[in-house]
Protein backbone atom coordinates (compact mmCIF):
# COMPACT_ATOMS: atom_id res chain seq x y z
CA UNK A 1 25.07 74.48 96.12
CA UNK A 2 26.69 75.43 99.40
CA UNK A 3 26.47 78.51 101.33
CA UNK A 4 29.87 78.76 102.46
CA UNK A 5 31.52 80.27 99.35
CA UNK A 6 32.85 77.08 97.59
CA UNK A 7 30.98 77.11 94.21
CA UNK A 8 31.86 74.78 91.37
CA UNK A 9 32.13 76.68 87.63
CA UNK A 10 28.92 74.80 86.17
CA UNK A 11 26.57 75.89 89.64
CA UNK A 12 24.73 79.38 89.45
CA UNK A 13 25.46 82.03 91.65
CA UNK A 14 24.86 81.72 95.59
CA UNK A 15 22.00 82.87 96.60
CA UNK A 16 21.92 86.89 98.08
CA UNK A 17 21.98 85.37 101.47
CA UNK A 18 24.88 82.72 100.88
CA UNK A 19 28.97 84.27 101.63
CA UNK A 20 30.21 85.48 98.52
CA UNK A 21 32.77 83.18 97.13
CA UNK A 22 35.35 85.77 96.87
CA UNK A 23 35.79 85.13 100.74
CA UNK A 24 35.78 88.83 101.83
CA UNK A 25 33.33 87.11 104.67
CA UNK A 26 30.61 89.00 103.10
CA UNK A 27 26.95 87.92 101.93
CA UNK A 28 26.99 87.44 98.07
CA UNK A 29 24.14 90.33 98.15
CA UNK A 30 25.95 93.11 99.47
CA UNK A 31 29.19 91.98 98.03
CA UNK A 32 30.11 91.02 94.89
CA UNK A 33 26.44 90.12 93.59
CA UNK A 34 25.55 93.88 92.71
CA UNK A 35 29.04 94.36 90.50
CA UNK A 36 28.29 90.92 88.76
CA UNK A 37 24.90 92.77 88.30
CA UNK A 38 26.11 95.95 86.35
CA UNK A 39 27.10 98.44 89.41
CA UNK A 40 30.63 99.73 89.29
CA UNK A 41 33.48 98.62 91.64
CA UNK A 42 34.40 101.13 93.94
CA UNK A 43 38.31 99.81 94.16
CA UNK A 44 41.03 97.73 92.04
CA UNK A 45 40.22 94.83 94.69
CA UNK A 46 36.39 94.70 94.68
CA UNK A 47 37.05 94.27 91.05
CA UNK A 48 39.16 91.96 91.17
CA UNK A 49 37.18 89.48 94.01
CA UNK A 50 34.32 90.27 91.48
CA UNK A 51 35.98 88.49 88.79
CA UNK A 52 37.42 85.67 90.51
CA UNK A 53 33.51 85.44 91.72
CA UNK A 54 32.68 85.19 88.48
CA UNK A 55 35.32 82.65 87.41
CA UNK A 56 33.89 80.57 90.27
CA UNK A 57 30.26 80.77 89.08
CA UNK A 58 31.12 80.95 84.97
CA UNK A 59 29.88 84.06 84.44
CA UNK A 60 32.01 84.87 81.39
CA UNK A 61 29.73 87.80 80.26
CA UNK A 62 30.81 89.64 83.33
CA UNK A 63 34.56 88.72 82.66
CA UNK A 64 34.68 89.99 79.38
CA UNK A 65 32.73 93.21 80.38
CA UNK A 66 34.92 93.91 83.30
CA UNK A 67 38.10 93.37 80.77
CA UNK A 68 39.75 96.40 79.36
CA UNK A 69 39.20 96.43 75.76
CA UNK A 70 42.99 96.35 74.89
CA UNK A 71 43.86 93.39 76.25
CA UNK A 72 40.00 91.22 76.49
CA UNK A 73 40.43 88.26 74.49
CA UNK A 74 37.88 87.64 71.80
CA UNK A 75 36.55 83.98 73.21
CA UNK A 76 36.50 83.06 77.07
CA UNK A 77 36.17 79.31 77.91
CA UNK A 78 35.75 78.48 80.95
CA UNK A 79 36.89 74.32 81.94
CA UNK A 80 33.18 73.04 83.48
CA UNK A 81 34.66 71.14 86.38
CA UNK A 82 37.29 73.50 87.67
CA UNK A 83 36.23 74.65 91.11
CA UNK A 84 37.73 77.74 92.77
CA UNK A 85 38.44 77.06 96.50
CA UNK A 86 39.55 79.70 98.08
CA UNK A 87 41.06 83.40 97.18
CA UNK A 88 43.72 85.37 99.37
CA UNK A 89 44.64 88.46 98.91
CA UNK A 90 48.17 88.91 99.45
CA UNK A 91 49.19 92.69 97.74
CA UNK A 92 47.70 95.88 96.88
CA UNK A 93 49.16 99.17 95.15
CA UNK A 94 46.96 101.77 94.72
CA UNK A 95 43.63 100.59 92.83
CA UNK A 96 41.44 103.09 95.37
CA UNK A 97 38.74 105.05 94.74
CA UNK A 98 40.49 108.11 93.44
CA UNK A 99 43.41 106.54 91.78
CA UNK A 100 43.39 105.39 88.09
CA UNK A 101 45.24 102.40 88.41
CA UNK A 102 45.92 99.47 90.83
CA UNK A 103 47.85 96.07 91.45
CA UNK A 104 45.98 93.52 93.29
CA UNK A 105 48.07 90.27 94.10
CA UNK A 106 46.13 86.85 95.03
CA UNK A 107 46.57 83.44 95.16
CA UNK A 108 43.66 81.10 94.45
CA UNK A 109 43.10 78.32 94.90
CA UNK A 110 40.65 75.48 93.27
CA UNK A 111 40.34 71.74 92.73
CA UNK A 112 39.55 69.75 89.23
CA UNK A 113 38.94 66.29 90.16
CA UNK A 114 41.75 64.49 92.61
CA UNK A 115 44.06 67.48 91.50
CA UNK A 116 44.49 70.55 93.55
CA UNK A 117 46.21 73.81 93.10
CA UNK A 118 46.45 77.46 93.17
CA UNK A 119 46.98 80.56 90.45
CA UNK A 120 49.29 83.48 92.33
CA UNK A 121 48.36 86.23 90.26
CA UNK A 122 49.95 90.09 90.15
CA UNK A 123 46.96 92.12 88.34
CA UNK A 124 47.01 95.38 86.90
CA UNK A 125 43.84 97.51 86.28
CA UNK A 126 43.01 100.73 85.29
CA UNK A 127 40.36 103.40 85.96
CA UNK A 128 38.23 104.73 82.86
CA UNK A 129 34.90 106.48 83.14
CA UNK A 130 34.78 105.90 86.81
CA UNK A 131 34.95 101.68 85.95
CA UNK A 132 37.70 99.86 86.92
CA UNK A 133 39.36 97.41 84.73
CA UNK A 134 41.35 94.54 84.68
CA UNK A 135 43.88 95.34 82.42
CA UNK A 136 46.68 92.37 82.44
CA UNK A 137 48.32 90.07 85.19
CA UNK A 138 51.89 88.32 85.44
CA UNK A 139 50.92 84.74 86.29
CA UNK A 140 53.88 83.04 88.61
């Protein structure tokens, strides 16, 4: 395991005092580490690095949870030897802490073998019970 936020999907989560891989240049403690934990995100986007944190580390139990019950799919997997690389936040609409819904847009990227890519993603999320949500996402 590395400490500079490139985790592969079958490693465990950085330790506290390792960056979080959702590259907000944070440590994994005081970032994303307490929502993967249980606490609530305070915005669309800290949701939404959480996840992509947890896509990173395989952590499909936090996935489903933070997936709105509409639209959660009833099985997760998650490919082994997919690594996410890097994330970059490139939009945001709303998704604060007072609002009730939110776009995030991103673009990550990751590796699987010799083959690299990215994902650009436009996510929707909604507020319920003061949790955020991801809701749905228009892949392009």
């Amino acid at each position: 395991m590395t400490t500079n936020g490139r985790v592969a999907a079958h490693d465990e989560a950085p330790d506290d005092a390792a960056r979080c891989p959702c590259d907000s240049g944070d440590l994994f403690g005081t970032c994303c580490a307490p929502l993967l934990r249980g606490a609530a995100a305070p915005t669309a986007e800290r949701l939404m690095r959480s996840r992509y944190t947890a896509f990173a580390v395989a952590d499909a139990g936090y996935l489903r949870a933070s997936w709105h019950p509409s639209t959660r799919p009833r099985t997760l997997d998650l490919e082994p030897d997919l690594e996410w690389r890097r994330l970059v936040i490139l939009d945001r609409e709303g998704g604060g802490p007072f609002d009730q819904e939110g776009v995030v847009e991103f673009e990550a990227h990751w590796r699987q073998g010799e083959n690299r890519g990215s994902l650009r993603e436009r996510s929707r999320f909604v507020r319920e019970d003061r949790h955020w949500l991801y809701l749905d996402g228009d892949v392009e």
